[in-house]
PDB file of C-alpha atoms in Angstrom:
ATOM      1  CA  MET A 263      -0.158   0.015  -0.097  1.00  0.00           C
ATOM      2  CA  TRP A 264       2.806   2.159   1.218  1.00  0.00           C
ATOM      3  CA  VAL A 265       4.883   1.561  -2.306  1.00  0.00           C
ATOM      4  CA  ARG A 266       1.699   1.976  -4.560  1.00  0.00           C
ATOM      5  CA  GLY A 267       1.336   5.555  -2.719  1.00  0.00           C
ATOM      6  CA  LEU A 268       4.843   6.642  -3.140  1.00  0.00           C
ATOM      7  CA  ALA A 269       4.304   5.756  -6.936  1.00  0.00           C
ATOM      8  CA  LEU A 270       1.046   7.237  -7.280  1.00  0.00           C
ATOM      9  CA  GLY A 271       2.636  10.493  -5.233  1.00  0.00           C
ATOM     10  CA  SER A 272       5.813  10.768  -7.792  1.00  0.00           C
ATOM     11  CA  ILE A 273       3.187  10.993 -10.700  1.00  0.00           C
ATOM     12  CA  ILE A 274       0.743  13.818  -8.748  1.00  0.00           C
ATOM     13  CA  ALA A 275       4.007  15.694  -8.248  1.00  0.00           C
ATOM     14  CA  ARG A 276       5.230  16.278 -11.996  1.00  0.00           C
ATOM     15  CA  TRP A 277       1.664  16.881 -12.858  1.00  0.00           C
ATOM     16  CA  TRP A 278       1.676  19.406 -10.025  1.00  0.00           C
ATOM     17  CA  GLY A 279       3.980  21.685 -12.242  1.00  0.00           C
ATOM     18  CA  ARG A 280       1.236  22.447 -15.021  1.00  0.00           C
ATOM     19  CA  GLN A 281      -1.810  22.622 -12.311  1.00  0.00           C
ATOM     20  CA  GLY A 282      -2.924  24.068  -9.722  1.00  0.00           C
ATOM     21  CA  LEU A 283      -2.403  22.884  -5.872  1.00  0.00           C
ATOM     22  CA  ALA A 284      -6.426  22.356  -5.651  1.00  0.00           C
ATOM     23  CA  GLN A 285      -6.811  20.096  -8.760  1.00  0.00           C
ATOM     24  CA  ALA A 286      -3.801  18.027  -7.614  1.00  0.00           C
ATOM     25  CA  ILE A 287      -5.582  17.196  -4.411  1.00  0.00           C
ATOM     26  CA  ALA A 288      -8.805  16.892  -5.839  1.00  0.00           C
ATOM     27  CA  LEU A 289      -7.122  14.095  -8.324  1.00  0.00           C
ATOM     28  CA  LEU A 290      -5.398  12.592  -5.231  1.00  0.00           C
ATOM     29  CA  LEU A 291      -8.722  11.985  -3.127  1.00  0.00           C
ATOM     30  CA  SER A 292     -10.540  10.467  -6.260  1.00  0.00           C
ATOM     31  CA  LEU A 293      -7.921   8.025  -7.226  1.00  0.00           C
ATOM     32  CA  THR A 294      -7.662   7.163  -3.685  1.00  0.00           C
ATOM     33  CA  ILE A 295     -11.943   7.073  -3.066  1.00  0.00           C
ATOM     34  CA  GLY A 296     -11.725   5.196  -6.310  1.00  0.00           C
ATOM     35  CA  GLY A 297      -9.130   2.464  -5.174  1.00  0.00           C
ATOM     36  CA  TRP A 298     -10.943   1.414  -1.882  1.00  0.00           C
ATOM     37  CA  ALA A 299     -14.499   1.160  -3.530  1.00  0.00           C
ATOM     38  CA  LEU A 300     -12.730  -1.482  -6.255  1.00  0.00           C
ATOM     39  CA  GLY A 301     -11.051  -3.224  -3.760  1.00  0.00           C
ATOM     40  CA  ALA A 302     -13.887  -3.222  -1.437  1.00  0.00           C
ATOM     41  CA  LEU A 303     -16.477  -5.090  -4.188  1.00  0.00           C
ATOM     42  CA  PRO A 304     -15.158  -8.530  -4.200  1.00  0.00           C
ATOM     43  CA  ALA A 305     -15.203  -8.934  -0.422  1.00  0.00           C
ATOM     44  CA  GLN A 306     -18.941  -7.205  -0.053  1.00  0.00           C
ATOM     45  CA  ALA A 307     -21.516  -9.813   0.991  1.00  0.00           C
ATOM     46  CA  ALA A 308     -24.338 -11.126  -0.939  1.00  0.00           C
ATOM     47  CA  LEU A 309     -27.678 -12.692   0.913  1.00  0.00           C
ATOM     48  CA  ASN A 310     -29.114 -14.200  -2.276  1.00  0.00           C
ATOM     49  CA  ASP A 311     -26.264 -15.941  -4.149  1.00  0.00           C
ATOM     50  CA  ASP A 312     -24.348 -19.264  -3.220  1.00  0.00           C
ATOM     51  CA  ASN A 313     -20.898 -17.640  -2.987  1.00  0.00           C
ATOM     52  CA  PHE A 314     -18.707 -18.090  -0.264  1.00  0.00           C
ATOM     53  CA  ASP A 315     -18.373 -14.636   1.603  1.00  0.00           C
ATOM     54  CA  GLY A 316     -16.964 -16.179   5.138  1.00  0.00           C
ATOM     55  CA  ASN A 317     -18.727 -17.510   8.424  1.00  0.00           C
ATOM     56  CA  ILE A 318     -22.289 -16.788   7.498  1.00  0.00           C
ATOM     57  CA  PHE A 319     -23.498 -16.857  11.374  1.00  0.00           C
ATOM     58  CA  ALA A 320     -20.830 -13.422  11.878  1.00  0.00           C
ATOM     59  CA  LEU A 321     -21.969 -12.269   8.207  1.00  0.00           C
ATOM     60  CA  TYR A 322     -25.679 -12.876   8.520  1.00  0.00           C
ATOM     61  CA  ALA A 323     -26.988 -13.537  11.549  1.00  0.00           C
ATOM     62  CA  GLY A 324     -24.577 -11.056  13.601  1.00  0.00           C
ATOM     63  CA  ASN A 325     -23.757 -14.209  16.218  1.00  0.00           C
ATOM     64  CA  GLY A 326     -19.885 -15.779  15.012  1.00  0.00           C
ATOM     65  CA  SER A 327     -19.703 -17.356  18.571  1.00  0.00           C
ATOM     66  CA  LEU A 328     -21.884 -20.210  17.246  1.00  0.00           C
ATOM     67  CA  VAL A 329     -18.921 -21.580  15.047  1.00  0.00           C
ATOM     68  CA  PRO A 330     -17.240 -23.325  16.457  1.00  0.00           C
ATOM     69  CA  PRO A 331     -19.519 -25.075  18.615  1.00  0.00           C
ATOM     70  CA  ARG A 332     -18.479 -24.844  22.304  1.00  0.00           C
ATOM     71  CA  VAL A 333     -19.327 -28.539  23.203  1.00  0.00           C
ATOM     72  CA  THR A 334     -19.136 -31.675  21.151  1.00  0.00           C
ATOM     73  CA  LEU A 335     -22.514 -33.424  20.533  1.00  0.00           C
ATOM     74  CA  ALA A 336     -20.865 -36.436  22.951  1.00  0.00           C
ATOM     75  CA  GLN A 337     -20.490 -33.714  25.777  1.00  0.00           C
ATOM     76  CA  SER A 338     -23.995 -32.260  25.114  1.00  0.00           C
ATOM     77  CA  ARG A 339     -25.331 -35.948  25.414  1.00  0.00           C
ATOM     78  CA  GLU A 340     -23.222 -36.554  28.663  1.00  0.00           C
ATOM     79  CA  ARG A 341     -24.734 -33.444  30.220  1.00  0.00           C
ATOM     80  CA  GLN A 342     -28.213 -34.879  29.220  1.00  0.00           C
ATOM     81  CA  ARG A 343     -28.771 -31.750  27.321  1.00  0.00           C
ATOM     82  CA  PRO A 344     -31.034 -31.024  24.191  1.00  0.00           C
ATOM     83  CA  THR A 345     -29.622 -30.490  21.304  1.00  0.00           C
ATOM     84  CA  LEU A 346     -29.992 -28.674  17.757  1.00  0.00           C
ATOM     85  CA  LEU A 347     -27.941 -30.259  15.330  1.00  0.00           C
ATOM     86  CA  VAL A 348     -27.475 -27.924  12.274  1.00  0.00           C
ATOM     87  CA  PHE A 349     -25.773 -29.062   9.116  1.00  0.00           C
ATOM     88  CA  PHE A 350     -24.766 -26.155   6.724  1.00  0.00           C
ATOM     89  CA  VAL A 351     -22.132 -24.522   3.890  1.00  0.00           C
ATOM     90  CA  ASP A 352     -20.999 -21.333   3.932  1.00  0.00           C
ATOM     91  CA  ASP A 353     -21.882 -21.082   0.139  1.00  0.00           C
ATOM     92  CA  SER A 354     -25.510 -21.529   0.367  1.00  0.00           C
ATOM     93  CA  ARG A 355     -28.134 -18.916  -0.031  1.00  0.00           C
ATOM     94  CA  ASP A 356     -30.784 -21.132   1.910  1.00  0.00           C
ATOM     95  CA  CYS A 357     -27.852 -21.676   4.661  1.00  0.00           C
ATOM     96  CA  LYS A 358     -27.477 -17.968   4.901  1.00  0.00           C
ATOM     97  CA  ARG A 359     -30.672 -17.107   5.544  1.00  0.00           C
ATOM     98  CA  PHE A 360     -31.400 -19.784   7.592  1.00  0.00           C
ATOM     99  CA  SER A 361     -28.651 -18.823  10.268  1.00  0.00           C
ATOM    100  CA  SER A 362     -30.517 -15.692  11.384  1.00  0.00           C
ATOM    101  CA  THR A 363     -33.541 -18.197  12.542  1.00  0.00           C
ATOM    102  CA  ILE A 364     -30.759 -20.060  14.600  1.00  0.00           C
ATOM    103  CA  SER A 365     -29.158 -17.237  16.044  1.00  0.00           C
ATOM    104  CA  GLN A 366     -32.640 -16.246  16.966  1.00  0.00           C
ATOM    105  CA  LEU A 367     -33.390 -19.592  18.567  1.00  0.00           C
ATOM    106  CA  GLN A 368     -30.291 -19.694  20.492  1.00  0.00           C
ATOM    107  CA  ALA A 369     -31.141 -16.273  21.981  1.00  0.00           C
ATOM    108  CA  PHE A 370     -34.146 -17.879  24.103  1.00  0.00           C
ATOM    109  CA  TYR A 371     -32.740 -21.539  24.515  1.00  0.00           C
ATOM    110  CA  GLY A 372     -29.161 -20.992  24.543  1.00  0.00           C
ATOM    111  CA  LYS A 373     -28.717 -21.172  28.370  1.00  0.00           C
ATOM    112  CA  VAL A 374     -30.630 -24.685  28.617  1.00  0.00           C
ATOM    113  CA  ALA A 375     -29.911 -26.174  25.034  1.00  0.00           C
ATOM    114  CA  ASP A 376     -27.026 -26.812  22.933  1.00  0.00           C
ATOM    115  CA  PHE A 377     -26.520 -25.340  19.524  1.00  0.00           C
ATOM    116  CA  LEU A 378     -24.017 -27.189  17.377  1.00  0.00           C
ATOM    117  CA  PRO A 379     -23.878 -25.772  13.425  1.00  0.00           C
ATOM    118  CA  ILE A 380     -21.730 -28.505  11.836  1.00  0.00           C
ATOM    119  CA  ALA A 381     -19.939 -27.575   8.527  1.00  0.00           C
ATOM    120  CA  ALA A 382     -21.149 -30.217   5.906  1.00  0.00           C
ATOM    121  CA  ASP A 383     -17.879 -30.252   4.082  1.00  0.00           C
ATOM    122  CA  SER A 384     -16.301 -31.516   7.293  1.00  0.00           C
ATOM    123  CA  LEU A 385     -17.874 -34.448   7.911  1.00  0.00           C
ATOM    124  CA  PRO A 386     -16.756 -38.201   6.447  1.00  0.00           C
ATOM    125  CA  LEU A 387     -18.147 -39.347   3.206  1.00  0.00           C
ATOM    126  CA  GLU A 388     -18.730 -42.783   4.636  1.00  0.00           C
ATOM    127  CA  PRO A 389     -21.707 -43.629   6.867  1.00  0.00           C
ATOM    128  CA  VAL A 390     -21.456 -43.206  11.063  1.00  0.00           C
ATOM    129  CA  ALA A 391     -22.954 -45.555  13.260  1.00  0.00           C
ATOM    130  CA  ASP A 392     -22.212 -43.788  16.112  1.00  0.00           C
ATOM    131  CA  PRO A 393     -25.055 -41.329  17.569  1.00  0.00           C
ATOM    132  CA  LEU A 394     -22.653 -39.604  19.596  1.00  0.00           C
ATOM    133  CA  GLN A 395     -21.119 -38.385  16.101  1.00  0.00           C
ATOM    134  CA  PRO A 396     -22.759 -35.426  14.344  1.00  0.00           C
ATOM    135  CA  ALA A 397     -22.329 -37.653  11.044  1.00  0.00           C
ATOM    136  CA  HIS A 398     -24.563 -40.032  12.090  1.00  0.00           C
ATOM    137  CA  TYR A 399     -27.511 -37.822  10.989  1.00  0.00           C
ATOM    138  CA  TYR A 400     -26.243 -36.272   8.282  1.00  0.00           C
ATOM    139  CA  ARG A 401     -28.514 -36.751   5.053  1.00  0.00           C
ATOM    140  CA  GLY A 402     -26.314 -35.233   2.621  1.00  0.00           C
ATOM    141  CA  VAL A 403     -28.469 -32.252   2.387  1.00  0.00           C
ATOM    142  CA  VAL A 404     -28.181 -28.331   3.708  1.00  0.00           C
ATOM    143  CA  PRO A 405     -29.388 -26.883   5.782  1.00  0.00           C
ATOM    144  CA  GLN A 406     -30.549 -29.652   7.547  1.00  0.00           C
ATOM    145  CA  THR A 407     -31.666 -29.119  11.205  1.00  0.00           C
ATOM    146  CA  VAL A 408     -31.896 -32.422  13.967  1.00  0.00           C
ATOM    147  CA  LEU A 409     -33.363 -31.691  17.412  1.00  0.00           C
ATOM    148  CA  ILE A 410     -32.504 -34.476  20.190  1.00  0.00           C
ATOM    149  CA  ASP A 411     -34.133 -33.960  23.087  1.00  0.00           C
ATOM    150  CA  GLN A 412     -32.536 -35.007  26.594  1.00  0.00           C
ATOM    151  CA  SER A 413     -32.763 -38.534  26.332  1.00  0.00           C
ATOM    152  CA  GLY A 414     -31.395 -38.824  23.061  1.00  0.00           C
ATOM    153  CA  LYS A 415     -34.834 -39.228  21.322  1.00  0.00           C
ATOM    154  CA  VAL A 416     -34.888 -37.540  17.729  1.00  0.00           C
ATOM    155  CA  LEU A 417     -38.083 -35.102  17.843  1.00  0.00           C
ATOM    156  CA  LEU A 418     -37.327 -33.509  14.500  1.00  0.00           C
ATOM    157  CA  ASP A 419     -34.973 -34.270  11.406  1.00  0.00           C
ATOM    158  CA  ARG A 420     -35.998 -31.314   8.581  1.00  0.00           C
ATOM    159  CA  ALA A 421     -33.803 -30.775   5.235  1.00  0.00           C
ATOM    160  CA  GLY A 422     -34.085 -27.041   3.923  1.00  0.00           C
ATOM    161  CA  GLN A 423     -35.348 -23.995   6.089  1.00  0.00           C
ATOM    162  CA  VAL A 424     -37.391 -24.392   8.891  1.00  0.00           C
ATOM    163  CA  SER A 425     -39.743 -21.787  10.445  1.00  0.00           C
ATOM    164  CA  PHE A 426     -38.675 -20.016  13.866  1.00  0.00           C
ATOM    165  CA  GLU A 427     -42.107 -20.922  14.821  1.00  0.00           C
ATOM    166  CA  GLU A 428     -42.011 -24.724  14.337  1.00  0.00           C
ATOM    167  CA  LEU A 429     -38.985 -25.069  16.067  1.00  0.00           C
ATOM    168  CA  ASP A 430     -39.720 -22.745  18.880  1.00  0.00           C
ATOM    169  CA  ASP A 431     -42.794 -25.132  18.940  1.00  0.00           C
ATOM    170  CA  GLN A 432     -40.494 -28.077  19.218  1.00  0.00           C
ATOM    171  CA  PHE A 433     -38.367 -26.433  22.082  1.00  0.00           C
ATOM    172  CA  ARG A 434     -41.441 -25.599  23.914  1.00  0.00           C
ATOM    173  CA  ALA A 435     -42.665 -29.181  23.604  1.00  0.00           C
ATOM    174  CA  VAL A 436     -38.910 -30.217  25.061  1.00  0.00           C
ATOM    175  CA  PHE A 437     -38.880 -27.541  28.038  1.00  0.00           C
ATOM    176  CA  ASN A 438     -42.885 -28.213  28.910  1.00  0.00           C
ATOM    177  CA  LEU A 439     -43.571 -24.293  28.578  1.00  0.00           C
ATOM    178  CA  LEU A 440     -46.807 -23.339  27.547  1.00  0.00           C
ATOM    179  CA  PRO A 441     -47.879 -23.651  23.908  1.00  0.00           C
ATOM    180  CA  ARG A 442     -47.623 -20.839  21.422  1.00  0.00           C
ATOM    181  CA  SER A 443     -51.312 -20.905  21.610  1.00  0.00           C
ATOM    182  CA  GLU A 444     -51.382 -20.070  25.003  1.00  0.00           C
ATOM    183  CA  SER A 445     -48.322 -17.397  25.733  1.00  0.00           C
ATOM    184  CA  VAL A 446     -47.554 -14.234  24.153  1.00  0.00           C
ATOM    185  CA  GLU A 447     -47.605 -14.504  20.581  1.00  0.00           C
ATOM    186  CA  LEU A 448     -44.408 -13.250  18.908  1.00  0.00           C
ATOM    187  CA  ARG A 449     -44.202 -12.131  15.237  1.00  0.00           C
ATOM    188  CA  ARG A 450     -41.359 -11.030  13.148  1.00  0.00           C
ATOM    189  CA  ARG A 451     -40.055  -7.219  12.548  1.00  0.00           C
ATOM    190  CA  GLU A 452     -37.626  -6.702   9.823  1.00  0.00           C
ATOM    191  CA  VAL A 453     -34.433  -5.000  10.765  1.00  0.00           C
ATOM    192  CA  ASN A 454     -32.617  -5.278   7.757  1.00  0.00           C
ATOM    193  CA  GLU A 455     -32.801  -7.629   4.435  1.00  0.00           C
ATOM    194  CA  VAL A 456     -30.707  -9.781   7.022  1.00  0.00           C
ATOM    195  CA  ASN A 457     -32.244  -9.494  10.495  1.00  0.00           C
ATOM    196  CA  VAL A 458     -35.604  -9.994  11.803  1.00  0.00           C
ATOM    197  CA  GLU A 459     -36.516  -9.112  15.532  1.00  0.00           C
ATOM    198  CA  LEU A 460     -38.959 -11.281  17.360  1.00  0.00           C
ATOM    199  CA  VAL A 461     -41.528  -8.796  19.264  1.00  0.00           C
ATOM    200  CA  PRO A 462     -44.659  -9.420  21.061  1.00  0.00           C
ATOM    201  CA  GLU A 463     -47.880  -9.416  18.792  1.00  0.00           C
ATOM    202  CA  SER A 464     -49.386  -7.831  21.625  1.00  0.00           C
ATOM    203  CA  ALA A 465     -48.511  -5.069  24.224  1.00  0.00           C
ATOM    204  CA  LYS A 466     -49.765  -7.160  27.189  1.00  0.00           C
ATOM    205  CA  PRO A 467     -46.561  -8.137  28.243  1.00  0.00           C
ATOM    206  CA  ALA A 468     -46.000 -11.885  29.487  1.00  0.00           C
ATOM    207  CA  SER A 469     -46.618 -13.030  33.081  1.00  0.00           C
ATOM    208  CA  LYS A 470     -43.393 -13.206  35.137  1.00  0.00           C
ATOM    209  CA  ALA A 471     -43.699 -17.184  35.401  1.00  0.00           C
ATOM    210  CA  GLN A 472     -43.941 -17.529  31.631  1.00  0.00           C
ATOM    211  CA  SER A 473     -40.870 -15.410  31.571  1.00  0.00           C
ATOM    212  CA  THR A 474     -38.917 -17.441  34.358  1.00  0.00           C
ATOM    213  CA  ASN A 475     -39.466 -20.882  32.747  1.00  0.00           C
ATOM    214  CA  ARG A 476     -38.275 -19.215  29.043  1.00  0.00           C
ATOM    215  CA  ASP A 477     -35.081 -17.704  30.447  1.00  0.00           C
ATOM    216  CA  ARG A 478     -33.936 -20.851  32.773  1.00  0.00           C
TER     217      ARG A 478
END
């Protein structure tokens, strides 16, 4: 960068003798800003394509802490905690969009359940018989979501994007929470083209007991 700047400075210095100081400064600024813009274009993230942009959970869900997972599947089973396996690849538009749903779920259930996003291209190609290995549940598609309860039973195994509401209903059943029809309804409010917020449908606040159960 410094070498490029020195070369550019020498060109402008030779040109300076024939032009005014203000014109020289304007030229330098336009070349510098133009170079920054061109350099940034390849790194711009695109939500609706299958290009690799980097960690999709950091870029599109604002939650880089999801990967790598903090625990293994074997550790989660040893602790007898519900586990959500999410098989993904970073260069998939469906996975990019689904990443924000997983992040929203973690905000509600991350203290009582383990979230394990698993990069599908890191898994072995051969079938794995060990149920303590994530590859045992992978079916060759992304995104794929598998919810395992405290006892090790698979409650949900879905390919493709799954709505927050459907996954929330499954977690409510796991933790014996009030069903959606009997508690404060959450709706999506778009923050930008990538992320959405979950806000109460009604202005009426949830009861203290419901909030306590949900946060435990």
